[in-house]
mmCIF file of C-alpha atoms (C1' of nucleotides) in Angstrom:
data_model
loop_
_atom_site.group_PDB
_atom_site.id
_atom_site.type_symbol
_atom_site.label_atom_id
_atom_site.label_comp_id
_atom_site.label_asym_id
_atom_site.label_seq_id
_atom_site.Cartn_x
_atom_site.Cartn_y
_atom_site.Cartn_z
ATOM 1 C CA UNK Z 1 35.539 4.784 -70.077
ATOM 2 C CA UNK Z 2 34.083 7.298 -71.647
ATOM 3 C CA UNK Z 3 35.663 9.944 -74.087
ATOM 4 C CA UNK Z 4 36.460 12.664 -71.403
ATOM 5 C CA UNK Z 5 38.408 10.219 -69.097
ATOM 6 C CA UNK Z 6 40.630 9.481 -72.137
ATOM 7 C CA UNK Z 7 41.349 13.425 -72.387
ATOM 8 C CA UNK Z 8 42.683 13.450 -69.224
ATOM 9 C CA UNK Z 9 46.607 12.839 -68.692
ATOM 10 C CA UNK Z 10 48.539 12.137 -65.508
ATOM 11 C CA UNK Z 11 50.107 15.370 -64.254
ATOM 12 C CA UNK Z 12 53.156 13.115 -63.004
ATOM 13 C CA UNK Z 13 54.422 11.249 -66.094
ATOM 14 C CA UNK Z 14 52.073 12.050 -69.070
ATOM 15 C CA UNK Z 15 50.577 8.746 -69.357
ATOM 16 C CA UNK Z 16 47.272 8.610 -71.377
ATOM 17 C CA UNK Z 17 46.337 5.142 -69.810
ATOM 18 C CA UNK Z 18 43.818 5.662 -66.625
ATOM 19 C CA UNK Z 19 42.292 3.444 -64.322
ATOM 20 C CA UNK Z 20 38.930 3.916 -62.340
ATOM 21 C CA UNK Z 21 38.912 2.241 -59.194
ATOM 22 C CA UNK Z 22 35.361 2.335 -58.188
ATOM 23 C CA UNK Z 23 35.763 0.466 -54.876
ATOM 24 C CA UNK Z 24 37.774 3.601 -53.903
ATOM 25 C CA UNK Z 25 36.664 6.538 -55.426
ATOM 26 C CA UNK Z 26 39.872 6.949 -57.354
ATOM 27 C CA UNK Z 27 41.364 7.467 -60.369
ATOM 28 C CA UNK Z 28 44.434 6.515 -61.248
ATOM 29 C CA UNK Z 29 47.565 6.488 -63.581
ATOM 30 C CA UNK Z 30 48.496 2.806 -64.256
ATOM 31 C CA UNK Z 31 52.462 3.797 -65.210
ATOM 32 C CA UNK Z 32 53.262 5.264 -62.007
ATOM 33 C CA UNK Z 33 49.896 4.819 -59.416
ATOM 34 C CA UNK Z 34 49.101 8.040 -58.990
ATOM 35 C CA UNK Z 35 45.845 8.937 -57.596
ATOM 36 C CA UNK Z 36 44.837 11.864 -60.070
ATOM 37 C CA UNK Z 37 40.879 12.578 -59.168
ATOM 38 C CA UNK Z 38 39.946 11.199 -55.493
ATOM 39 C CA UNK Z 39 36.402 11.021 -53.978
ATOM 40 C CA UNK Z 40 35.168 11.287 -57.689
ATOM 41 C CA UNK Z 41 31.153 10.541 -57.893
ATOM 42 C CA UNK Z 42 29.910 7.716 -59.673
ATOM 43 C CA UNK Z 43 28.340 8.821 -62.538
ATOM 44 C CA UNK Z 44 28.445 5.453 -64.424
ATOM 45 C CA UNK Z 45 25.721 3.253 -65.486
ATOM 46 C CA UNK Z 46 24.445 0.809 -63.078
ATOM 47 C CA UNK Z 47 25.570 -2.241 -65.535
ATOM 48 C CA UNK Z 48 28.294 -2.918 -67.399
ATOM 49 C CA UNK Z 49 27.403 -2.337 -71.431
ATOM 50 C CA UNK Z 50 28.848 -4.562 -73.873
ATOM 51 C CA UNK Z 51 27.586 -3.153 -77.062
ATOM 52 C CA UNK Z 52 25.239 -1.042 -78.823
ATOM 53 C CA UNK Z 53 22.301 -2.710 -78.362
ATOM 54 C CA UNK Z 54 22.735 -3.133 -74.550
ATOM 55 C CA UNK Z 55 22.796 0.588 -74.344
ATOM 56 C CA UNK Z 56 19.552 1.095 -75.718
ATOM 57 C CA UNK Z 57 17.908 -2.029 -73.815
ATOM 58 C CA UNK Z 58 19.907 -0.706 -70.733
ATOM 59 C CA UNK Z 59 18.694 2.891 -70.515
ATOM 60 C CA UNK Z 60 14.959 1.876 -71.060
ATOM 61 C CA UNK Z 61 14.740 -0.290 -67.839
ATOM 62 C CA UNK Z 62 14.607 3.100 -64.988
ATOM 63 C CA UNK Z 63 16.388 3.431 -62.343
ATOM 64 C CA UNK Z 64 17.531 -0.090 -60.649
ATOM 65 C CA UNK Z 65 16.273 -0.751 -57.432
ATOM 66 C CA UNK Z 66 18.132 0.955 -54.498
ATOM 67 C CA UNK Z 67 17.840 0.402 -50.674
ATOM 68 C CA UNK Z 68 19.204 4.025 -50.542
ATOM 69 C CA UNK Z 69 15.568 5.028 -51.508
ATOM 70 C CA UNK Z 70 13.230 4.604 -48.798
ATOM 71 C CA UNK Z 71 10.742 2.286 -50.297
ATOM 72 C CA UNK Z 72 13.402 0.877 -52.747
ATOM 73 C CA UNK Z 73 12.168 3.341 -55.432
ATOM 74 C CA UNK Z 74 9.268 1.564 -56.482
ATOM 75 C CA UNK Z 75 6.560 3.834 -55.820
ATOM 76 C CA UNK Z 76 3.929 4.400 -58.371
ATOM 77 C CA UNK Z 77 3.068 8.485 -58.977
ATOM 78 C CA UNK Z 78 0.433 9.843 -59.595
ATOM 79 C CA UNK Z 79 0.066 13.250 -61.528
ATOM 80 C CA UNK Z 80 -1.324 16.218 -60.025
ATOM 81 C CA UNK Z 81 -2.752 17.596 -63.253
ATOM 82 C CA UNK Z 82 -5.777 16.625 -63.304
ATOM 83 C CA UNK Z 83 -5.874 15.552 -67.468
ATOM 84 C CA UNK Z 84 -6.070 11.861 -68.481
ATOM 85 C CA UNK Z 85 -3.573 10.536 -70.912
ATOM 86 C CA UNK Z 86 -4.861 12.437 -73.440
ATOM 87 C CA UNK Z 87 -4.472 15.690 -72.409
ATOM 88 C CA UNK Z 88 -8.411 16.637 -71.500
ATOM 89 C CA UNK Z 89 -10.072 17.759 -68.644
ATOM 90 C CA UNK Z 90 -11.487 14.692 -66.363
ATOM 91 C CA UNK Z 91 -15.137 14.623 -65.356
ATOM 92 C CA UNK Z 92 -15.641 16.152 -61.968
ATOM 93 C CA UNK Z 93 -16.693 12.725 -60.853
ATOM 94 C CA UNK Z 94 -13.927 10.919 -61.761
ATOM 95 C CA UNK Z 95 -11.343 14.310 -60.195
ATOM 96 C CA UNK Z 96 -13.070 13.915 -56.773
ATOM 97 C CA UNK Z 97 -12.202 10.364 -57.145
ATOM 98 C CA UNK Z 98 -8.282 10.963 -58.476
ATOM 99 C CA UNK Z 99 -7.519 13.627 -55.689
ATOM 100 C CA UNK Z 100 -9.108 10.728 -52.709
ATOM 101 C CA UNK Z 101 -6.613 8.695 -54.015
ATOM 102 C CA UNK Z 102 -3.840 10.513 -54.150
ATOM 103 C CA UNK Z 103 -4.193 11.888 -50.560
ATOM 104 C CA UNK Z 104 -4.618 8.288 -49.835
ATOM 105 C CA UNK Z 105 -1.176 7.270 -51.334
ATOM 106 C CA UNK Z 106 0.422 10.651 -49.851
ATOM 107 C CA UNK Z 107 -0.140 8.966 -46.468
ATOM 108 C CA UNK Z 108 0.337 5.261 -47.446
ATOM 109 C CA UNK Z 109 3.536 5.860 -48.743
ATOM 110 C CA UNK Z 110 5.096 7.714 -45.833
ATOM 111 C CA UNK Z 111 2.685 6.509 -43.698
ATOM 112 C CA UNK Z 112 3.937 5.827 -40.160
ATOM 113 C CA UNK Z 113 7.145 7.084 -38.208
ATOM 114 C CA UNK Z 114 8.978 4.403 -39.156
ATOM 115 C CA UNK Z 115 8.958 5.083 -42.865
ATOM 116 C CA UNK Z 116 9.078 8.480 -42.422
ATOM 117 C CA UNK Z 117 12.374 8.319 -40.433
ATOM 118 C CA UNK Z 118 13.845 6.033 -42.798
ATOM 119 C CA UNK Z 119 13.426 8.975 -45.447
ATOM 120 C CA UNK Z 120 15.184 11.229 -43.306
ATOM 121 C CA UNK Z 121 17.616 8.597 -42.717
ATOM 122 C CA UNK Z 122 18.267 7.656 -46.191
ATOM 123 C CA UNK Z 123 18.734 11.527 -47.548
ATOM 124 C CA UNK Z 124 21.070 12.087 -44.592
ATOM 125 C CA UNK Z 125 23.189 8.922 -45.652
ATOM 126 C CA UNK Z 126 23.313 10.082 -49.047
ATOM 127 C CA UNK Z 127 24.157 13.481 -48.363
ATOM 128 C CA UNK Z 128 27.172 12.193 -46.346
ATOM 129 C CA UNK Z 129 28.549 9.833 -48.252
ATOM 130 C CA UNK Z 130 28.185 11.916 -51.238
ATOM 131 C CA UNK Z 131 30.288 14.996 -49.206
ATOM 132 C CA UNK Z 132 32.720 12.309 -48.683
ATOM 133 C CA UNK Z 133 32.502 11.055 -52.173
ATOM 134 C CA UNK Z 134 31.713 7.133 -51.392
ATOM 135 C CA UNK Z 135 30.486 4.756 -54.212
ATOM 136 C CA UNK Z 136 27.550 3.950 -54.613
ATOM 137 C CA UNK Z 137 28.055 0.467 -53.486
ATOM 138 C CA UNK Z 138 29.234 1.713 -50.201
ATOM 139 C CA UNK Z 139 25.739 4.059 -49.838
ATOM 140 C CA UNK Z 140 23.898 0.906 -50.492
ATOM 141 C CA UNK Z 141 25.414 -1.332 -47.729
ATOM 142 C CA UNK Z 142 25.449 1.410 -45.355
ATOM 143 C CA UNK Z 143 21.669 2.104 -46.289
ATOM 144 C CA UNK Z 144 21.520 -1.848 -45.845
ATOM 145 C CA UNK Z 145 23.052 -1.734 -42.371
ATOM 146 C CA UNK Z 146 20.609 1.070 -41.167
ATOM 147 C CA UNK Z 147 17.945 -1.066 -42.217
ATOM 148 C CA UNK Z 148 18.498 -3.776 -40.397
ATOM 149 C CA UNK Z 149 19.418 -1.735 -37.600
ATOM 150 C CA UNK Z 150 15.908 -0.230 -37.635
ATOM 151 C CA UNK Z 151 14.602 -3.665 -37.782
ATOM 152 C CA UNK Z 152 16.212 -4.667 -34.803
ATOM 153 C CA UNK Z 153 15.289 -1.645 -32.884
ATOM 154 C CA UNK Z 154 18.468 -0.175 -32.441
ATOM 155 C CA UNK Z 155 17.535 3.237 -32.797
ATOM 156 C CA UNK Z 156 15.688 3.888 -29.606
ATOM 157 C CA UNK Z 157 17.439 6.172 -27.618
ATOM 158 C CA UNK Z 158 19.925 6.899 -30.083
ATOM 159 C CA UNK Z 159 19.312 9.909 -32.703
ATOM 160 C CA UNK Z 160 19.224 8.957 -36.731
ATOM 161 C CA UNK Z 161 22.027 10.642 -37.159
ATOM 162 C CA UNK Z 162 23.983 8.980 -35.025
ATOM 163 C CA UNK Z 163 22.828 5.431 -36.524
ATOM 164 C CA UNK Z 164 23.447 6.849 -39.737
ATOM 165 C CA UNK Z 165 27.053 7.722 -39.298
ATOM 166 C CA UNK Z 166 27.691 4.601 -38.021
ATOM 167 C CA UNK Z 167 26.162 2.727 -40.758
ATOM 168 C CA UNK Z 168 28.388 4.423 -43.295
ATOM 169 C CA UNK Z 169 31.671 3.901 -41.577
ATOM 170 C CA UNK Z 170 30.395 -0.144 -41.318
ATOM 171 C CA UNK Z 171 29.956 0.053 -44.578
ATOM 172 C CA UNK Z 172 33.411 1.826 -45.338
ATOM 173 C CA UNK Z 173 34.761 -0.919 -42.964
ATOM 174 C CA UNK Z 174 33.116 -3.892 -44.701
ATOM 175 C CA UNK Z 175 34.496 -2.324 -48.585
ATOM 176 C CA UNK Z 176 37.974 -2.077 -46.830
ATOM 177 C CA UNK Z 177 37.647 1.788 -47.686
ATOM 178 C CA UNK Z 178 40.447 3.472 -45.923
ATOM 179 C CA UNK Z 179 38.255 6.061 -43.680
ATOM 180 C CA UNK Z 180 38.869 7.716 -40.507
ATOM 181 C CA UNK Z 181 35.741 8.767 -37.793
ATOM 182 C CA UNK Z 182 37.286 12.390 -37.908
ATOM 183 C CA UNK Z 183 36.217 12.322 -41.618
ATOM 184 C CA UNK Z 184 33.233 10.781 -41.123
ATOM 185 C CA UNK Z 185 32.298 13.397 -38.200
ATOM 186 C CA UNK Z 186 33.213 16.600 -40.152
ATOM 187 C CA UNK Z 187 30.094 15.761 -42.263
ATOM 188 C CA UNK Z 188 28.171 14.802 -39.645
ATOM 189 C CA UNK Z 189 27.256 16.641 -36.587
ATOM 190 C CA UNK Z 190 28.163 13.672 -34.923
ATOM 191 C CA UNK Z 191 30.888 13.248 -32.707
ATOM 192 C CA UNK Z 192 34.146 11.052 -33.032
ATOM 193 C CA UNK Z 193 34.043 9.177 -29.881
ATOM 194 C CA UNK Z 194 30.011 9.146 -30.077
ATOM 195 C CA UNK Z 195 30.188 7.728 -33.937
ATOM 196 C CA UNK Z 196 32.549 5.174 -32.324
ATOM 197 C CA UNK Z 197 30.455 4.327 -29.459
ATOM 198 C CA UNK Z 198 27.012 3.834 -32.105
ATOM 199 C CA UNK Z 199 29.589 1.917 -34.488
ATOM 200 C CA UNK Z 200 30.785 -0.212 -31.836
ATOM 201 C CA UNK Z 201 27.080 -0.933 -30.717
ATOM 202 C CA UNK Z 202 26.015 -1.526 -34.243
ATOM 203 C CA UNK Z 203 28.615 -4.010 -35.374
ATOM 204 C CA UNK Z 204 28.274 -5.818 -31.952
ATOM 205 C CA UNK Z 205 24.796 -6.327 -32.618
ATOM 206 C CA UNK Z 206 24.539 -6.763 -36.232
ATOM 207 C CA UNK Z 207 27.114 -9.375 -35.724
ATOM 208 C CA UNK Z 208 29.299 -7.508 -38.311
ATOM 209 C CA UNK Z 209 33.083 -7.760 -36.523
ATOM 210 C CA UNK Z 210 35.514 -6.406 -38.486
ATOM 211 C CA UNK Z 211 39.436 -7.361 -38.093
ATOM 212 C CA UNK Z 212 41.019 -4.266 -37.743
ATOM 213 C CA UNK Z 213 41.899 -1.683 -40.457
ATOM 214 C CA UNK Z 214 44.768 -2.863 -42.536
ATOM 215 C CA UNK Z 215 47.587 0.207 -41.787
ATOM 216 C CA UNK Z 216 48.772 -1.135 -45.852
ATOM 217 C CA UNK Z 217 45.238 0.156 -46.824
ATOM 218 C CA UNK Z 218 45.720 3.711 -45.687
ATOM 219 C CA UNK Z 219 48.988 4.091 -47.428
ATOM 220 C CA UNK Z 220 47.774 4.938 -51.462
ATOM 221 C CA UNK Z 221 45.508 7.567 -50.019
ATOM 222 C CA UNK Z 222 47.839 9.011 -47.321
ATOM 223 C CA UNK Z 223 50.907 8.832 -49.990
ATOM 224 C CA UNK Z 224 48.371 10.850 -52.721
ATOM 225 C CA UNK Z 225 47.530 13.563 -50.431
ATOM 226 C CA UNK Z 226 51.126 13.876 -49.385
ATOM 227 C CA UNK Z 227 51.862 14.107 -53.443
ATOM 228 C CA UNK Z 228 54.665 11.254 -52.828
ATOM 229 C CA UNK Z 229 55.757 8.688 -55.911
ATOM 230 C CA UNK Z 230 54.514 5.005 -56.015
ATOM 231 C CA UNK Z 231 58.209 4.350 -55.359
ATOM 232 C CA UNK Z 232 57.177 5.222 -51.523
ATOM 233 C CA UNK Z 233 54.237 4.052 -51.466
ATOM 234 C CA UNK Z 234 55.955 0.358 -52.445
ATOM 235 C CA UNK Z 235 58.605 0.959 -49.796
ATOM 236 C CA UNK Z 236 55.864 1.868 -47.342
ATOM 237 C CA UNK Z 237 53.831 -0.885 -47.697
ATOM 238 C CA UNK Z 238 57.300 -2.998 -47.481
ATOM 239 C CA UNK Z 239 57.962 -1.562 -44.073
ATOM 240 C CA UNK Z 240 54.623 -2.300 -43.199
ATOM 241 C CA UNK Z 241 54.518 -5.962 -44.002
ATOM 242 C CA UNK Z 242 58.117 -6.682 -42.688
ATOM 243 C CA UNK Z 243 56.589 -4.927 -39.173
ATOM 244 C CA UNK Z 244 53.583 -7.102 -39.089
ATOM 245 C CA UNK Z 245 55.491 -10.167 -39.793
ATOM 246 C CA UNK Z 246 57.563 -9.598 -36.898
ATOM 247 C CA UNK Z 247 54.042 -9.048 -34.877
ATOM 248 C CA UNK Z 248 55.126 -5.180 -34.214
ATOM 249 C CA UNK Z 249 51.610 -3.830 -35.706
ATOM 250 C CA UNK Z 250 49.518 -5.703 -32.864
ATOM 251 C CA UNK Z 251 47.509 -3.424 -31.011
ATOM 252 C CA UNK Z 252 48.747 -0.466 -32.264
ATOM 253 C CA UNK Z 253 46.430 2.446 -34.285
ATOM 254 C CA UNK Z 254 46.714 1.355 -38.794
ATOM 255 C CA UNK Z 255 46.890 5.063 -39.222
ATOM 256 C CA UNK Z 256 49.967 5.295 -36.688
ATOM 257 C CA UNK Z 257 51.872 2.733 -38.435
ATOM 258 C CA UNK Z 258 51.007 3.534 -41.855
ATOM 259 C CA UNK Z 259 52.278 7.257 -40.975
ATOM 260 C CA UNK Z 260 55.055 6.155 -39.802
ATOM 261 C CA UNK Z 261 55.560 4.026 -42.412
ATOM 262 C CA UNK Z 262 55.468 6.533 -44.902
ATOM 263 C CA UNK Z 263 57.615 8.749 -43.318
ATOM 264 C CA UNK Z 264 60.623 6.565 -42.823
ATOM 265 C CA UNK Z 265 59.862 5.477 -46.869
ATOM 266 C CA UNK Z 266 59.744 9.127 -47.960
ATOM 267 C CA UNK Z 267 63.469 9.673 -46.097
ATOM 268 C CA UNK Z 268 64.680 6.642 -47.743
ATOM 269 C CA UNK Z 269 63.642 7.391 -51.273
ATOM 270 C CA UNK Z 270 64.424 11.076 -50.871
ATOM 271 C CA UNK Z 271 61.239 12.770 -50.636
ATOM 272 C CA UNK Z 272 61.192 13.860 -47.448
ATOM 273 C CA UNK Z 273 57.942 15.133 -45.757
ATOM 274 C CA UNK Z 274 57.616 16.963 -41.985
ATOM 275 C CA UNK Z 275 56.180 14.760 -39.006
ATOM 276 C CA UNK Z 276 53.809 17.264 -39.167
ATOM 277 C CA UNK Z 277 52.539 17.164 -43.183
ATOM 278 C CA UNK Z 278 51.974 13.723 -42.266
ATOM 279 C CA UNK Z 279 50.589 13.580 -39.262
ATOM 280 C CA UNK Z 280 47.641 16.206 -40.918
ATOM 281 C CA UNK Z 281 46.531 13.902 -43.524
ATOM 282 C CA UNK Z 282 46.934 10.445 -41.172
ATOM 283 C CA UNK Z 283 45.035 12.771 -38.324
ATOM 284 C CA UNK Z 284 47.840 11.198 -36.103
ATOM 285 C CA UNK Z 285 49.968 13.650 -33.852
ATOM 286 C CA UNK Z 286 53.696 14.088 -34.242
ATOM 287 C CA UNK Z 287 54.661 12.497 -31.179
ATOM 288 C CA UNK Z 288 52.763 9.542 -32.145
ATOM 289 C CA UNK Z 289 54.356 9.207 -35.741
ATOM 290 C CA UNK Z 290 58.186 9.847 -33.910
ATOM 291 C CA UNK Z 291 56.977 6.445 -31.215
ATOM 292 C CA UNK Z 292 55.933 4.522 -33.978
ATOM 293 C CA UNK Z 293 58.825 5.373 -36.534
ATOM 294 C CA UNK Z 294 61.057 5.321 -33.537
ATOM 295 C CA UNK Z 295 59.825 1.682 -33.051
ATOM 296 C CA UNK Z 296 59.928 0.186 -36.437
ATOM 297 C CA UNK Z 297 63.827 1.887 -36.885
ATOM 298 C CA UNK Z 298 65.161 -0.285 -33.936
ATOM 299 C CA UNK Z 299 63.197 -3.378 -34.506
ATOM 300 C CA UNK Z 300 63.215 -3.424 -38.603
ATOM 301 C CA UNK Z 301 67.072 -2.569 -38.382
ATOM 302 C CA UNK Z 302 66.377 -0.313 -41.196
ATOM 303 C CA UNK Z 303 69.867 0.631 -41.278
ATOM 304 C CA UNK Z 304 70.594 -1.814 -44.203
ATOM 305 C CA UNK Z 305 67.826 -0.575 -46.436
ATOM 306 C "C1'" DA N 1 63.094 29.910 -37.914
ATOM 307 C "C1'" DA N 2 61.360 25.524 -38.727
ATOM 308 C "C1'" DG N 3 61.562 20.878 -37.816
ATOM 309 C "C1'" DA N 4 62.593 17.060 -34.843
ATOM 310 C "C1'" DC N 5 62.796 15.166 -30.329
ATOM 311 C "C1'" DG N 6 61.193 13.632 -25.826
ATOM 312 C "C1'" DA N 7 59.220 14.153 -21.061
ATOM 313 C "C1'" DA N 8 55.113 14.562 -18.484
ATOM 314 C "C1'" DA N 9 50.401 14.825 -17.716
ATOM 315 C "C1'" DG N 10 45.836 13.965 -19.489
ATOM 316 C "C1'" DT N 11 42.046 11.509 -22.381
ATOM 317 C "C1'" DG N 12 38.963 7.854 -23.909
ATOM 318 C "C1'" DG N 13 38.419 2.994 -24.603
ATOM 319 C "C1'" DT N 14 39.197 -1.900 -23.352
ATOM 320 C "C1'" DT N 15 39.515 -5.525 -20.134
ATOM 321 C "C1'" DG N 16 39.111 -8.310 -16.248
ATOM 322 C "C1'" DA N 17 37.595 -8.864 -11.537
ATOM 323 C "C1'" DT T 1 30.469 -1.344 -12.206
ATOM 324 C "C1'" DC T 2 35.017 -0.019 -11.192
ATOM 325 C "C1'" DA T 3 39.979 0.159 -11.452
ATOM 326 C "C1'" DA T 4 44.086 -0.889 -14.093
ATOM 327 C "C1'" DC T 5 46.136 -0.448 -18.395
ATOM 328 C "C1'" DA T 6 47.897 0.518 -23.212
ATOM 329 C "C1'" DA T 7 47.559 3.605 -26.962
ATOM 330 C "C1'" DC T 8 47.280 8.024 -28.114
ATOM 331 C "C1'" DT T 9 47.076 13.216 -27.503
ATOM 332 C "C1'" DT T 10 48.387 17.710 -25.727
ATOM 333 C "C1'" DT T 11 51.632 20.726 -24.154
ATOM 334 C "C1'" DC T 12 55.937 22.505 -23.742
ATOM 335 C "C1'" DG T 13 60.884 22.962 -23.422
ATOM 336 C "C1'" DT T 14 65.190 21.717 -25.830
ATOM 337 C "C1'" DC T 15 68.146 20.396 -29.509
ATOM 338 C "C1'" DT T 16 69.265 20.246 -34.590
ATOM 339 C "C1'" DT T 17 69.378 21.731 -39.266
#
DNA sequence: AAGACGAAAGTGGTTGA
DNA sequence: TCAACAACTTTCGTCTT
């Protein structure tokens, strides 16, 4: 924490005492769970620091090694001036010699297509995740995923873009970060039912199977954007794990049952939203919210609650 | 007038032959 | 590879608040 976080106060009950969940871009109030800044960047250190003396040792190691960089950012650079260390003029000799071998490490170091499409790659993964405000350890295991899927060959025939879109919603699958492919897509000039198609293909060969989206994940960040108290949010996710007990959730869409979810919980507690608030932020339609509330009403016998 | 409801037709993806 | 199928969407008319 540092000493502007503590400045900040939740809008809903005044509390002073914030939380940073970095797994989810959030922040929020630990009294009454509400998300106050979402899709914040990480601006943190990469390590923890436990005193003073860490933070000197800590800022004088560089950046940490990142597989968001295209060679890991380990490259050595060399200067274009054409000075040595102390500041004069180099020999003509020795700056025919400096500029051979820079040229030579312009081309070693994005030397063949490969590396140079994993540049591209990596600064287009970046720029989306940072439009949708992912951590940082989401970037890395999407950047992760598109390597291996360029070391498998999986990107013949399909464009970067497409591979890199995919990678990050793996990644937001494999952090159990609630994310839709519309979202994804709006960044992206991909689209949804192509970003699908390149997940599906990725995770199938990557061997990465994911069970299916947990609706009782989408429910803090649908409840947030809806402005709704943790009180619905609780009664949500109760609805939700009563349904799945009773095996009512199988095969149906998270975000569908989640919506629903949250609608007949915002009726009960008396904080009523439209179908159609809802259905914006769960990218659901209205009809599909009514079949799915509809359902969980007669088989919850919600009646009693 | 806005929201909720539901019928009907259409879409894209999965599955099984 | 194709057809059947469930989930979901779109559209639109009607009822309710």
């Amino acid at each position: 924490m540092t000493k502007k976080d503590q400045k900040i106060r939740c809008p809903e009950c005044g509390e002073v005492e914030l939380i940073r969940d970095y797994e989810r871009a959030e922040l929020i109030c630990t009294n009454c769970g509400l998300v106050i800044k979402e899709k914040m960047m990480d601006f943190g250190p990469e390590w923890r620091i436990f005193d003073k003396e860490q933070t000197k040792e800590r800022v004088r190691v560089g950046a940490p090694a990142t597989y968001t960089i295209h060679d890991k950012g380990l490259t050595t650079v060399i200067g274009w001036k054409d000075k040595d260390i102390y500041g004069r003029n180099l020999p003509p000799i020795r700056r025919a010699q400096i500029y051979r071998l820079r040229k030579l490490q312009r081309r070693l170091s994005v030397s063949d297509v490969i590396e140079r499409n994993l540049v591209f790659a990596l600064s287009e993964l970046n720029r989306m995740a940072s439009h949708l405000g992912l951590p940082k350890n989401v970037k890395e295991s999407a950047a992760v995923i598109y390597r291996k899927a360029v070391e498998l060959n999986l990107i013949k025939g399909r464009s970067i873009e497409e591979v890199t879109a995919a990678a990050i919603y793996a990644a937001c699958r494999q952090c159990k970060i609630p994310i839709t492919l519309d979202e994804i897509s709006e960044v992206s000039r991909i689209e949804k039912k192509n970003l699908g198609r390149n997940y599906r293909f990725l995770a199938k060969k990557l061997h990465m199977l994911f069970p299916p989206a947990n609706p009782i994940d989408y429910v803090p960040k649908f409840a947030s954007e809806l402005g709704l108290s943790s009180k619905v949010q609780n009664m949500a996710i109760s609805i939700i794990k009563q349904a799945s007990a009773k095996g009512i959730t199988f095969g149906k869409g998270p975000k569908s049952i989640a919506a629903a979810a949250i609608y007949i919980a915002g009726m009960l507690m008396e904080e009523r939203r439209t179908q159609k608030q809802i259905a914006e932020v769960a990218r659901v339609t209205e009809v599909t919210i009514r079949n799915r509330y509809k359902e969980l009403v007669e088989k919850l016998d919600l009646k009693t609650l």
